[in-house]
mmCIF file of C-alpha atoms in Angstrom:
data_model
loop_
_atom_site.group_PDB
_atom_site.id
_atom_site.type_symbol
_atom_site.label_atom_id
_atom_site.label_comp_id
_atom_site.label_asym_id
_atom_site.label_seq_id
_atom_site.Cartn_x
_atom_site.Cartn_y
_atom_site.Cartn_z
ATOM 1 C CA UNK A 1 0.000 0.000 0.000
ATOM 2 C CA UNK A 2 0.672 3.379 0.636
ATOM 3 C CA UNK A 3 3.460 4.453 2.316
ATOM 4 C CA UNK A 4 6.259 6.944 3.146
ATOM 5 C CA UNK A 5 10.179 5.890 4.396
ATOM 6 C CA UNK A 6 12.267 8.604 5.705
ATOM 7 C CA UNK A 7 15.674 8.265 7.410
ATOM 8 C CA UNK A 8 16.059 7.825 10.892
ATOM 9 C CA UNK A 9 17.236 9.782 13.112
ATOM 10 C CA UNK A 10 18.636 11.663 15.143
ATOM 11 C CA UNK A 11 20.500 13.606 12.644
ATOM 12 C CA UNK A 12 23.031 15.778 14.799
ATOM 13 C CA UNK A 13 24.649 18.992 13.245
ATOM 14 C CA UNK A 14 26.462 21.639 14.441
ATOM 15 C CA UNK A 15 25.040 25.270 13.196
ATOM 16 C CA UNK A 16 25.096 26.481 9.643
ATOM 17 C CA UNK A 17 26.098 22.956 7.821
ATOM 18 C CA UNK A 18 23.897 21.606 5.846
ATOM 19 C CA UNK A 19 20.856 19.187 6.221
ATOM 20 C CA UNK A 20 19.651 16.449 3.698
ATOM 21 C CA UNK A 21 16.730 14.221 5.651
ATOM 22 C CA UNK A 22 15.990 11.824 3.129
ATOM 23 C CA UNK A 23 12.365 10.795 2.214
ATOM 24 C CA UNK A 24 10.790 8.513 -0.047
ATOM 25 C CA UNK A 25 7.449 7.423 -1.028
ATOM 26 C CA UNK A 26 5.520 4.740 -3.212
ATOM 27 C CA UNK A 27 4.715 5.191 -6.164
ATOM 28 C CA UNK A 28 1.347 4.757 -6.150
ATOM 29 C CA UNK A 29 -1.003 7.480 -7.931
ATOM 30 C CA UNK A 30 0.372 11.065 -8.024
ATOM 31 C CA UNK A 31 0.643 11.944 -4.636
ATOM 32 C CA UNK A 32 1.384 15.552 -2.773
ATOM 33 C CA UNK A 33 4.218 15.636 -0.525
ATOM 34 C CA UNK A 34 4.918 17.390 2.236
ATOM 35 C CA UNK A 35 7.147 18.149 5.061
ATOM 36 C CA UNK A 36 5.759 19.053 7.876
ATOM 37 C CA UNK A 37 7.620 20.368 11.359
ATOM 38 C CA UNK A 38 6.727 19.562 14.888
ATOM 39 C CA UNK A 39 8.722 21.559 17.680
ATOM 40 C CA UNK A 40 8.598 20.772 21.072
ATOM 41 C CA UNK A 41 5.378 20.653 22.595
ATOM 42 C CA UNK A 42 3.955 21.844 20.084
ATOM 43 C CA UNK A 43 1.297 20.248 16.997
ATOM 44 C CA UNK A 44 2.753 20.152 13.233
ATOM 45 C CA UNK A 45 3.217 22.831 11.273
ATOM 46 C CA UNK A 46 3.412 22.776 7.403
ATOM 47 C CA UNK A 47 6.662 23.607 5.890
ATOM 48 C CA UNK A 48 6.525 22.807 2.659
ATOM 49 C CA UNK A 49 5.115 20.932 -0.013
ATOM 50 C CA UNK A 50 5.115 20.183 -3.837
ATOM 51 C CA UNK A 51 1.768 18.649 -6.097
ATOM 52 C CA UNK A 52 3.404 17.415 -9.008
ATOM 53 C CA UNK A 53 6.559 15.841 -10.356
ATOM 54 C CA UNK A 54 9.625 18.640 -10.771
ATOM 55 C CA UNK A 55 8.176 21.170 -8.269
ATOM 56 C CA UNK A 56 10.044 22.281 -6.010
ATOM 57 C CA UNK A 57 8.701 23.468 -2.127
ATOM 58 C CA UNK A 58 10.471 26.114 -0.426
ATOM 59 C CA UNK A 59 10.032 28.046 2.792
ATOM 60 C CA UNK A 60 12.326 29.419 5.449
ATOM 61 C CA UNK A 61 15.517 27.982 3.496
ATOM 62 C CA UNK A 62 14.290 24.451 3.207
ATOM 63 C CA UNK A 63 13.665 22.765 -0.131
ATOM 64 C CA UNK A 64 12.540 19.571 -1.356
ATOM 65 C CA UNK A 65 12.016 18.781 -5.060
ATOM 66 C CA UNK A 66 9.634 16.261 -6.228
ATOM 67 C CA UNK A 67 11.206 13.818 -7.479
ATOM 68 C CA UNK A 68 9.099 10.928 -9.528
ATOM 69 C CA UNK A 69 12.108 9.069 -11.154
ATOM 70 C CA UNK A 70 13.443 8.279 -7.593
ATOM 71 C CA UNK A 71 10.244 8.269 -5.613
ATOM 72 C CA UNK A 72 12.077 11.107 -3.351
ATOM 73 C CA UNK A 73 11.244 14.225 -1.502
ATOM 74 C CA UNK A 74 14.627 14.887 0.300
ATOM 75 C CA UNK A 75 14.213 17.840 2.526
ATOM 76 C CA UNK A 76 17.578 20.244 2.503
ATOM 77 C CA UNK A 77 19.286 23.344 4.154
ATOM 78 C CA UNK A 78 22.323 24.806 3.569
ATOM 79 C CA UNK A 79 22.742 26.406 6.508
ATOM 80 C CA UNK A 80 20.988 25.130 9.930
ATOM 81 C CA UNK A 81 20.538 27.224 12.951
ATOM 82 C CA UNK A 82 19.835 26.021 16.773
ATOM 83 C CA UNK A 83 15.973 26.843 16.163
ATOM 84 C CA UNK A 84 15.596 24.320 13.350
ATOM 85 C CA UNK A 85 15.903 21.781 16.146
ATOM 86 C CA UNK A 86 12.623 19.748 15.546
ATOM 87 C CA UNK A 87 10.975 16.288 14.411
ATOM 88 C CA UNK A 88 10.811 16.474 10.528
ATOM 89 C CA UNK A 89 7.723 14.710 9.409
ATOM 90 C CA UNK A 90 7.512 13.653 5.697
ATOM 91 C CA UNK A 91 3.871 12.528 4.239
ATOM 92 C CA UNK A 92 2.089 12.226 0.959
ATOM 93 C CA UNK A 93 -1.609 11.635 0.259
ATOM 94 C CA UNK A 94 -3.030 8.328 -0.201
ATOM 95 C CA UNK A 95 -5.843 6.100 -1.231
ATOM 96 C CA UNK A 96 -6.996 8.743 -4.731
ATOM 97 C CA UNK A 97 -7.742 11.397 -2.060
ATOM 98 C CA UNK A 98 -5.705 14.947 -2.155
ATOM 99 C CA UNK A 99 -7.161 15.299 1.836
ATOM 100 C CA UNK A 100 -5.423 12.188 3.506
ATOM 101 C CA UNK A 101 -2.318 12.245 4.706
ATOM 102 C CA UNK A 102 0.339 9.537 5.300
ATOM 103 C CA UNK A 103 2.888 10.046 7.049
ATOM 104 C CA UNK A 104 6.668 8.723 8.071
ATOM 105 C CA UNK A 105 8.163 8.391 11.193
ATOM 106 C CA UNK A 106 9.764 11.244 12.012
ATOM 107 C CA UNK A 107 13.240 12.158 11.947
ATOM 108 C CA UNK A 108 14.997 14.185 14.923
ATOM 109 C CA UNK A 109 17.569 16.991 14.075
ATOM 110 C CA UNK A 110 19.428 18.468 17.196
ATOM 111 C CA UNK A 111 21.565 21.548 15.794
ATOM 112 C CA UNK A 112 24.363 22.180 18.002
ATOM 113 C CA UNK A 113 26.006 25.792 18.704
ATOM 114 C CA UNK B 1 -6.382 34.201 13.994
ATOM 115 C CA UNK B 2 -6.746 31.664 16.182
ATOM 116 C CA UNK B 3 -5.323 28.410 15.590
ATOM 117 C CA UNK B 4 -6.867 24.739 16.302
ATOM 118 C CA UNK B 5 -7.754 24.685 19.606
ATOM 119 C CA UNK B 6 -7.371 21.495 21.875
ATOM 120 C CA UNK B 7 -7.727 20.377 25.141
ATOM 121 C CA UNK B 8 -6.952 19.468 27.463
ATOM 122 C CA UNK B 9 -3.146 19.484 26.792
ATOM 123 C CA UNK B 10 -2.318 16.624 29.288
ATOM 124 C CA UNK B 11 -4.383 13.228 30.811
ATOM 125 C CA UNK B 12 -3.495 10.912 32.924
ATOM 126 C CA UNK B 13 -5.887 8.028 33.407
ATOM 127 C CA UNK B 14 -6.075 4.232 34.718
ATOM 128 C CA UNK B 15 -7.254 1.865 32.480
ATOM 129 C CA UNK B 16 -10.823 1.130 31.758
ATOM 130 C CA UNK B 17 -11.316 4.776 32.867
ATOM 131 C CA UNK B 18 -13.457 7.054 29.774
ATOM 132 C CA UNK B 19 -11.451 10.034 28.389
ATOM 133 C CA UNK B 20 -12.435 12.588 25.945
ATOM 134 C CA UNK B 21 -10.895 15.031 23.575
ATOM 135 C CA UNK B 22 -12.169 18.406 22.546
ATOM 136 C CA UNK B 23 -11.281 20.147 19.296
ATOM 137 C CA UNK B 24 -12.040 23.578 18.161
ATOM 138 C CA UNK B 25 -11.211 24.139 14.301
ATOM 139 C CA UNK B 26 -9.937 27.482 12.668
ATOM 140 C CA UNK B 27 -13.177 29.111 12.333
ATOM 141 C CA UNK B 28 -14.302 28.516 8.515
ATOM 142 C CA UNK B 29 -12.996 25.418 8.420
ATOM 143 C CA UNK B 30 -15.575 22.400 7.569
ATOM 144 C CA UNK B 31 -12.819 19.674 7.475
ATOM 145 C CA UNK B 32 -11.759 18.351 10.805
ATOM 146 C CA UNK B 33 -9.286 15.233 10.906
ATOM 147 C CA UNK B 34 -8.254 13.424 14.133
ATOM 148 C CA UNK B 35 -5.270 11.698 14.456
ATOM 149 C CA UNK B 36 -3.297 9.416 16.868
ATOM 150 C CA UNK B 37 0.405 9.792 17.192
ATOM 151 C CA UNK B 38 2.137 7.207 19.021
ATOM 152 C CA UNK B 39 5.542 7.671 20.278
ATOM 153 C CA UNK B 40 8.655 7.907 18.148
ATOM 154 C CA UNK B 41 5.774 7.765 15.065
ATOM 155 C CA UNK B 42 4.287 10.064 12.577
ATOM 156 C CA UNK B 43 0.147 10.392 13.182
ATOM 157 C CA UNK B 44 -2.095 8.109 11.618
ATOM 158 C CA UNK B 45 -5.863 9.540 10.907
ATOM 159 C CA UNK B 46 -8.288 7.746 12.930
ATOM 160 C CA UNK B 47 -11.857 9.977 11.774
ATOM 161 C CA UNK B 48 -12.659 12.729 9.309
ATOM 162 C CA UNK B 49 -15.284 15.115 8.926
ATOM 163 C CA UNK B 50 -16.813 17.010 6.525
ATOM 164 C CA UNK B 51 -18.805 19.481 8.450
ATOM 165 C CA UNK B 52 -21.002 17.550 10.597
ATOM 166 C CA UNK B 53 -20.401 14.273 8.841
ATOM 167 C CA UNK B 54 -18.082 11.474 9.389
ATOM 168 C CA UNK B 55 -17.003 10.706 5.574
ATOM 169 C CA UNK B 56 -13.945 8.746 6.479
ATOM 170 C CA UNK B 57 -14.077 6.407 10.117
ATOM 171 C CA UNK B 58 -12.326 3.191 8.881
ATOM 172 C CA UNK B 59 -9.330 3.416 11.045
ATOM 173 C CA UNK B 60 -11.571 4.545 14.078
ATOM 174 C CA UNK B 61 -11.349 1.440 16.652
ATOM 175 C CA UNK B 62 -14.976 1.455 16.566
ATOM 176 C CA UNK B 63 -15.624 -0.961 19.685
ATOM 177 C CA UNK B 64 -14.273 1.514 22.381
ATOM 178 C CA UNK B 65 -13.088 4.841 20.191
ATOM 179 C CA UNK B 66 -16.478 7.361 18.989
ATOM 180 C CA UNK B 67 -16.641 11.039 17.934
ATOM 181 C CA UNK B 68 -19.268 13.409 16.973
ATOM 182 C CA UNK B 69 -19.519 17.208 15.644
ATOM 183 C CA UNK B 70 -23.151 17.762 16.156
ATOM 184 C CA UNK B 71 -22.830 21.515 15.102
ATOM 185 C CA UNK B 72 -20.225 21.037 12.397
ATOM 186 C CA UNK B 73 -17.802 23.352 14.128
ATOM 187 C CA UNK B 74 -16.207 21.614 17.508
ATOM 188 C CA UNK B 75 -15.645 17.722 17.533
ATOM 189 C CA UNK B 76 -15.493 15.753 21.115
ATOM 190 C CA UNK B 77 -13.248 12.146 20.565
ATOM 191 C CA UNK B 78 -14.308 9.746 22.728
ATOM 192 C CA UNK B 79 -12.527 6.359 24.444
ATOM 193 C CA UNK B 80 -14.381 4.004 26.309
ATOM 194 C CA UNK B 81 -12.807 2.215 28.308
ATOM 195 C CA UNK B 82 -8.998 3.568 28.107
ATOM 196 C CA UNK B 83 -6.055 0.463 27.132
ATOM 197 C CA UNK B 84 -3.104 1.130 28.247
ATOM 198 C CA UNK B 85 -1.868 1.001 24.394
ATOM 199 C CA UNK B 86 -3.812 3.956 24.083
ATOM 200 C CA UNK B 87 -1.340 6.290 25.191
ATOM 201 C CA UNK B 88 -0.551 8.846 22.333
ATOM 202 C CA UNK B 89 -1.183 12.152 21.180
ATOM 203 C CA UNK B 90 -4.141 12.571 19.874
ATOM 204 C CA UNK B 91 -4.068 15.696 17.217
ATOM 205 C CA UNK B 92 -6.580 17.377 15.762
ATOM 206 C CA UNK B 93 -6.539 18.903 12.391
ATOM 207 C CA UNK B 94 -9.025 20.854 10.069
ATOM 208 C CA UNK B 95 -9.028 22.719 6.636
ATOM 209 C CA UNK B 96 -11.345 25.035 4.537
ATOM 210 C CA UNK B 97 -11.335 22.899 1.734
ATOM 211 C CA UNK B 98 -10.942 19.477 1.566
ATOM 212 C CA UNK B 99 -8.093 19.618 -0.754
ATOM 213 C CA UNK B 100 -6.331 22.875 1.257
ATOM 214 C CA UNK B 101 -3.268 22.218 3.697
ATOM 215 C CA UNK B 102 -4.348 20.886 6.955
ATOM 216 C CA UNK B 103 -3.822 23.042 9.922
ATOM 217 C CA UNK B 104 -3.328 20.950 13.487
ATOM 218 C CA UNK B 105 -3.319 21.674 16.767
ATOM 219 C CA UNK B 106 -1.180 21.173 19.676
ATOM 220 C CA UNK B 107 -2.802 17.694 20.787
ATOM 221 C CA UNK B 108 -3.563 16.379 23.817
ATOM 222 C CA UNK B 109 -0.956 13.621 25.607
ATOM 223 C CA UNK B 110 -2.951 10.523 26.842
ATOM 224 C CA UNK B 111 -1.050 8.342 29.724
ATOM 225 C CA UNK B 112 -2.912 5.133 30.529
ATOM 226 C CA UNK B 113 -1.910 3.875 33.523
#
């Protein structure tokens, strides 16, 4: 079925080098993806996202591109701070339906000063 | 404008004990999605509604988990009687269209003890 992989974690960096969390999804349909953010107590927040194959999501100096020859959606930064520390979520809609979110299991980043 | 409003934030309750869940939607919204996220996972939709309807319930554990949204604005989620694997965050989401990014709230953390 449906499904989204994305790397585990945690993924520990030191401020402003770079961040590639990798993501990738079935290829089932034509999906959205998304990456969505979740700081500490605190729900999940949308970051980015892309609808269709080659489009590329951008927002506060992430990016993922939509790749459909891979089945990808790797989220990057070129230069992380101490306040990206969070739980990356990656997801794509399933089951025909652009409303229904699947997502993967999280991946940690701690950004140290 | 206000965000998706949840309470409480925090329960703690023994097993075979009933617990609810409110949820308050961005205002305008008619889609309302609840979700369970268990620990060290992404969230996985249990219900969702469009307006007052439940249009989507098949991952609802329908022998002790119910909801309702009488009005079509505020949902109450229901468990009856509390496992102890039912310990999670339960997040609530909602959207103004059903294909529009889904907003979510803080969530509430369930302990079964």
């Amino acid at each position: 079925g449906d499904s989204v992989t994305q790397m585990e974690g945690p993924v520990t960096l030191s401020e402003e080098a770079f961040l590639t969390i990798n993501c990738t999804y079935t290829a089932t349909g034509y999906p959205s993806l998304f990456w969505y953010v979740q700081y500490p107590g605190e729900g999940l927040q949308l970051l980015l996202k892309a609808t269709k194959a080659d489009d590329k999501g951008s927002n506060k100096g992430f990016e993922a591109t939509y790749r459909k020859e891979t089945t990808s959606f790797h989220l990057e930064k070129g230069s992380v701070q101490v306040s990206d520390s969070a739980v990356y979520f990656c997801a794509r809609t399933f089951g025909g339906a652009t409303n229904k979110l699947i997502f993967g299991t999280g991946t940690l980043l701690a950004v140290q000063p | 404008e206000a965000g998706v409003v949840q309470s409480p934030r925090y329960k703690i309750i023994e097993k075979k004990q009933p617990v609810a869940f409110w949820c308050n939607p961005i205002s305008g919204h008619n889609t309302l999605y609840w979700y369970r996220q268990n620990l060290g996972q992404g969230p996985e939709l249990l219900i969702r509604y469009e307006n007052e309807e439940a249009v989507d319930d098949s991952q609802l554990p329908k022998d002790r988990f119910s909801a309702e949204r009488l009005k079509g604005v505020d949902s109450t989620l229901k468990i009856q009687p509390a496992e102890l694997g039912d310990s999670a965050v339960y997040l609530c989401a909602s959207t103004s269209t059903p294909t529009d990014t889904q907003y979510f709230g803080p969530g509430t953390r369930l302990t079964v003890l």
